[in-house]
C-alpha atoms as a PDB file:
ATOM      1  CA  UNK A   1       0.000   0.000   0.000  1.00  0.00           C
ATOM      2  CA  UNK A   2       1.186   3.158  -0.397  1.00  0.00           C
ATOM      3  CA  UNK A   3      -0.282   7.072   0.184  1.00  0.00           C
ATOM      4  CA  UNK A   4       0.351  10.000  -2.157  1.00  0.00           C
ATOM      5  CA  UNK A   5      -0.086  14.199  -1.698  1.00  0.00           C
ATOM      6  CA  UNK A   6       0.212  16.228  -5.012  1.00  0.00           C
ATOM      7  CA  UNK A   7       1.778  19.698  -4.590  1.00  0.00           C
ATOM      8  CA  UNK A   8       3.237  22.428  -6.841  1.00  0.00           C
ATOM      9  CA  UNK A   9      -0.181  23.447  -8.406  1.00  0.00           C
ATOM     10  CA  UNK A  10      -1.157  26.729  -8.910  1.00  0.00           C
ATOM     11  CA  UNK A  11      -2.564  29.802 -11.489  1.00  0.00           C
ATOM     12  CA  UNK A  12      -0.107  30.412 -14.778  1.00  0.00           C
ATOM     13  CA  UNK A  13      -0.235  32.430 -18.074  1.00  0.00           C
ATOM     14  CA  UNK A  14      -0.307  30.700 -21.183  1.00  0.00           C
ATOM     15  CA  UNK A  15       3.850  29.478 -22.183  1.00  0.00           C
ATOM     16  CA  UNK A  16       4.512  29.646 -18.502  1.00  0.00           C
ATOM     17  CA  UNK A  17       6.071  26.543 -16.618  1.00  0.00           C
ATOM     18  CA  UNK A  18       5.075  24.467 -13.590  1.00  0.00           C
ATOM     19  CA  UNK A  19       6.527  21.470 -11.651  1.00  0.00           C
ATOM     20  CA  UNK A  20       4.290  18.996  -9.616  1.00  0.00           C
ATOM     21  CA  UNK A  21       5.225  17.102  -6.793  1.00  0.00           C
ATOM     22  CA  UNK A  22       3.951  13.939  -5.909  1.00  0.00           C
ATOM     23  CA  UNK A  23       5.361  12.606  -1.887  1.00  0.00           C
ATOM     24  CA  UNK A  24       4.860   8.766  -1.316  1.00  0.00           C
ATOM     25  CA  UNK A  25       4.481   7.226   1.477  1.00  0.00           C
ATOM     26  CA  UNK A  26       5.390   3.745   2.154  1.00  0.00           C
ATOM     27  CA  UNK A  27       8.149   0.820   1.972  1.00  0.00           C
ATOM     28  CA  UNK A  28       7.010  -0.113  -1.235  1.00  0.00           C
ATOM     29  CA  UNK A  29       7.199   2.940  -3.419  1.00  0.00           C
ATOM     30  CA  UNK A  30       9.848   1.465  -5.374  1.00  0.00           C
ATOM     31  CA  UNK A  31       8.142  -1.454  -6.832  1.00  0.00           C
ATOM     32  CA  UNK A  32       5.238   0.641  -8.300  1.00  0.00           C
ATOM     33  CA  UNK A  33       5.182   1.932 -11.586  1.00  0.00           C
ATOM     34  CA  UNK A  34       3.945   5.709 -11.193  1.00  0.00           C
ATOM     35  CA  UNK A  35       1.782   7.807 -13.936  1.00  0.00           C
ATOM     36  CA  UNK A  36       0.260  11.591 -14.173  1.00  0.00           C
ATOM     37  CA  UNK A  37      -3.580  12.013 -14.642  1.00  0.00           C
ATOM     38  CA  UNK A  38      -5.478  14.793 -15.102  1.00  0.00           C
ATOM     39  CA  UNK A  39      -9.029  16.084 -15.604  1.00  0.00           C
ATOM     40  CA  UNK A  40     -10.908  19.279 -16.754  1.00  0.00           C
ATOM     41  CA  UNK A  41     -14.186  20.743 -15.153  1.00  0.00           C
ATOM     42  CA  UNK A  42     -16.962  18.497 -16.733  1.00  0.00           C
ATOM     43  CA  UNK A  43     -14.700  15.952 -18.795  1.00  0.00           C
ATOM     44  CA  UNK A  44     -13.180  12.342 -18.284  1.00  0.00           C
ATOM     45  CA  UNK A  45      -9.949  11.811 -16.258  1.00  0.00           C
ATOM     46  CA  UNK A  46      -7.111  11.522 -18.717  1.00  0.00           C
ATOM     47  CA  UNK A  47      -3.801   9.915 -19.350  1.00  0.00           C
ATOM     48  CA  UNK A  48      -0.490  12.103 -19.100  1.00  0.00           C
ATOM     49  CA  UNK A  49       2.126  10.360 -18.720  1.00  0.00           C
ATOM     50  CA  UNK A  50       4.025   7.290 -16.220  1.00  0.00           C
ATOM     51  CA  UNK A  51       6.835   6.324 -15.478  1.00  0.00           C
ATOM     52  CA  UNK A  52       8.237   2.529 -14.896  1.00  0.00           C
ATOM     53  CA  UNK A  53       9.426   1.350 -11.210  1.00  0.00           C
ATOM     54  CA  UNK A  54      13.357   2.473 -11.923  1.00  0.00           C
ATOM     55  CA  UNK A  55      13.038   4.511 -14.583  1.00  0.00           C
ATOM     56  CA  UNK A  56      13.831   2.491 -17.778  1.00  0.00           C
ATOM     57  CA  UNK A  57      10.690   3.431 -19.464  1.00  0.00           C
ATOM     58  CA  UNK A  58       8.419   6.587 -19.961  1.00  0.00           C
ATOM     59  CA  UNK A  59       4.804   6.766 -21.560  1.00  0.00           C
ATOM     60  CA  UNK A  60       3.435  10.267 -22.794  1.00  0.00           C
ATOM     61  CA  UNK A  61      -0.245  11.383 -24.306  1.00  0.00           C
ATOM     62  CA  UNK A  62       0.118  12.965 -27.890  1.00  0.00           C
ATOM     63  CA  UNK A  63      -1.452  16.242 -26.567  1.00  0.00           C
ATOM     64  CA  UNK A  64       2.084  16.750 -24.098  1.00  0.00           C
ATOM     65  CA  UNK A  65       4.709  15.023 -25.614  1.00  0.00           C
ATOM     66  CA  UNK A  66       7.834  17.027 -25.643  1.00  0.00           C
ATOM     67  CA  UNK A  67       6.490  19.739 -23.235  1.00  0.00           C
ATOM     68  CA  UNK A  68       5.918  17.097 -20.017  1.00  0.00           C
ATOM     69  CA  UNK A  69       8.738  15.626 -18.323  1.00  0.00           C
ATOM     70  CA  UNK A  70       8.070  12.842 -15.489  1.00  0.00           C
ATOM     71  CA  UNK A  71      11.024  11.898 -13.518  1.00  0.00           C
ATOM     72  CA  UNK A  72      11.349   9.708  -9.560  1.00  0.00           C
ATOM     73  CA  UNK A  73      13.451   9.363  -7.060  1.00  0.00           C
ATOM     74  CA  UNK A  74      12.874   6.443  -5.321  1.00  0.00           C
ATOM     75  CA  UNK A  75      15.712   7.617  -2.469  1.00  0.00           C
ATOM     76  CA  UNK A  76      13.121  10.504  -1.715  1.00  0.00           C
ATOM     77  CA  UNK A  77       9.905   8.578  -2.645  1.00  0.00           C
ATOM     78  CA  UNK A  78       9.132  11.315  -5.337  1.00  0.00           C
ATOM     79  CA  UNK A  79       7.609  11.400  -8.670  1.00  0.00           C
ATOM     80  CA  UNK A  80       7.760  14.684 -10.533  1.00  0.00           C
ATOM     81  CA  UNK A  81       5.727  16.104 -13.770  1.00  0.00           C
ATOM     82  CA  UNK A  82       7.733  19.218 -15.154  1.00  0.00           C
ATOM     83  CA  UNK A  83       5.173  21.065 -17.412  1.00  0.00           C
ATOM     84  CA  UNK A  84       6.452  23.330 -20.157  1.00  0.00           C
ATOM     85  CA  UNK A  85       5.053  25.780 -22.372  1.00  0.00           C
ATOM     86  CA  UNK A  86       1.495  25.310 -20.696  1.00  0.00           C
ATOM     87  CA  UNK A  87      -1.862  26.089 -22.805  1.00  0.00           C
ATOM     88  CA  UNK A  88      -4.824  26.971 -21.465  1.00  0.00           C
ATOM     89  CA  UNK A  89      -6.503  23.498 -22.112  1.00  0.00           C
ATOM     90  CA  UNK A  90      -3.499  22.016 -19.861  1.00  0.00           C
ATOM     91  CA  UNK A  91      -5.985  23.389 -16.887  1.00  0.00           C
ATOM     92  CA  UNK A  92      -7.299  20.440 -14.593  1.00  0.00           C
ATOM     93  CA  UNK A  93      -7.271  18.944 -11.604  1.00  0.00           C
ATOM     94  CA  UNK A  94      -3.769  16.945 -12.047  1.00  0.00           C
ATOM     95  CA  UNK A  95      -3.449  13.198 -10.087  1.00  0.00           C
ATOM     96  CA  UNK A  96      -0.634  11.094  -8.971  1.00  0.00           C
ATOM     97  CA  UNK A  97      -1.005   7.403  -9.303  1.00  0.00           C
ATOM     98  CA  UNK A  98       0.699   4.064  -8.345  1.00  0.00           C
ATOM     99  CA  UNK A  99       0.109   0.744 -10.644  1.00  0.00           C
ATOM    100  CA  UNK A 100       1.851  -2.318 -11.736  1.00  0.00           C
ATOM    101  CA  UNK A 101       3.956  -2.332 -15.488  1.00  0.00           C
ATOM    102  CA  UNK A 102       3.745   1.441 -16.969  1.00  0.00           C
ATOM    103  CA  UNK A 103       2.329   0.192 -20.047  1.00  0.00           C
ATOM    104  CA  UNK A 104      -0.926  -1.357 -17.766  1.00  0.00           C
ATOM    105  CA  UNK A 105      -0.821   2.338 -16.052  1.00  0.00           C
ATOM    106  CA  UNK A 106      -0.996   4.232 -19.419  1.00  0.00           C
ATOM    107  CA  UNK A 107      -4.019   2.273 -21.311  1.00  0.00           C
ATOM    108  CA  UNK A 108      -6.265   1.346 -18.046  1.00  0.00           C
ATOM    109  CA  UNK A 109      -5.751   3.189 -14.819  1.00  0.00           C
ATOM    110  CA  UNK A 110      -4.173   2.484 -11.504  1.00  0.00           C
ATOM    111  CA  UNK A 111      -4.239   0.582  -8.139  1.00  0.00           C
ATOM    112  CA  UNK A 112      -3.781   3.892  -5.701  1.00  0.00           C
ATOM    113  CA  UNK A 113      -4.890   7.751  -6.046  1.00  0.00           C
ATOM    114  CA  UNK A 114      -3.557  11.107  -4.583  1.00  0.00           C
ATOM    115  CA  UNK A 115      -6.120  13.471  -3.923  1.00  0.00           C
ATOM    116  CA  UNK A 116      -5.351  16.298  -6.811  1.00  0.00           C
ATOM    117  CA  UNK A 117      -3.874  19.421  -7.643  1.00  0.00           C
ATOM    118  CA  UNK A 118      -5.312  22.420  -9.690  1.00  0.00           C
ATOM    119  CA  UNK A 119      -3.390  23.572 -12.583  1.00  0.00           C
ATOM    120  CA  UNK A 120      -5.016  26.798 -14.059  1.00  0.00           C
ATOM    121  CA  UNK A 121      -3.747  28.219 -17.246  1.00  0.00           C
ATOM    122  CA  UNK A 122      -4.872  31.850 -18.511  1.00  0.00           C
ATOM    123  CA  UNK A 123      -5.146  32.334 -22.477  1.00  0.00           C
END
């Protein structure tokens, strides 16, 4: 099991830059393969991007590849999500997730949810 607080959320302009914080708790952090979700006022929770348990493999959407970065360190129990060049239909209400192989946390969800953290971007 393992318990997760988003943080590093806030109100941007558009091209601006943010970096989100996800703190794990738990002896088993490094065993999880970790993914970015996010989701806009009235839509479906999406896909961003995850990360595999040591870092060997990374999984983007189309609508952020190669202005997302996710990164870990398992030493601090951290999983980051640098956003770049932000547009305003970036804004939602992004999640930090734990699930098994990255591939399984890219096309169908995870086992464990943080709680959110709201990402507004102005046009």
């Amino acid at each position: 099991q393992v318990q997760l607080v988003e943080s590093g959320g806030g109100l941007v302009q558009a091209g601006d830059s943010l970096r989100l914080s996800c703190a794990a708790s738990g002896r088993t952090f490094s065993q999880y393969a970790m993914g970015w979700f996010r989701q806009a006022p009235g839509k479906e929770r999406d896909f961003v991007a995850a990360i595999s348990s040591i870092s060997i493999s990374t999984v983007y959407a189309d609508s952020v590849k190669g202005r997302f970065t996710i990164s870990r360190d398992n030493a601090k129990n951290t999983v980051y999500l640098q956003m770049n060049s932000l547009k305003p239909e970036d804004t939602a209400v992004y999640y930090c997730a734990a699930g098994d192989r990255v591939q399984v946390v890219a096309t169908s969800g995870a086992r464990f949810w943080g709680k959110g953290t709201q990402v507004t971007v102005s046009s």
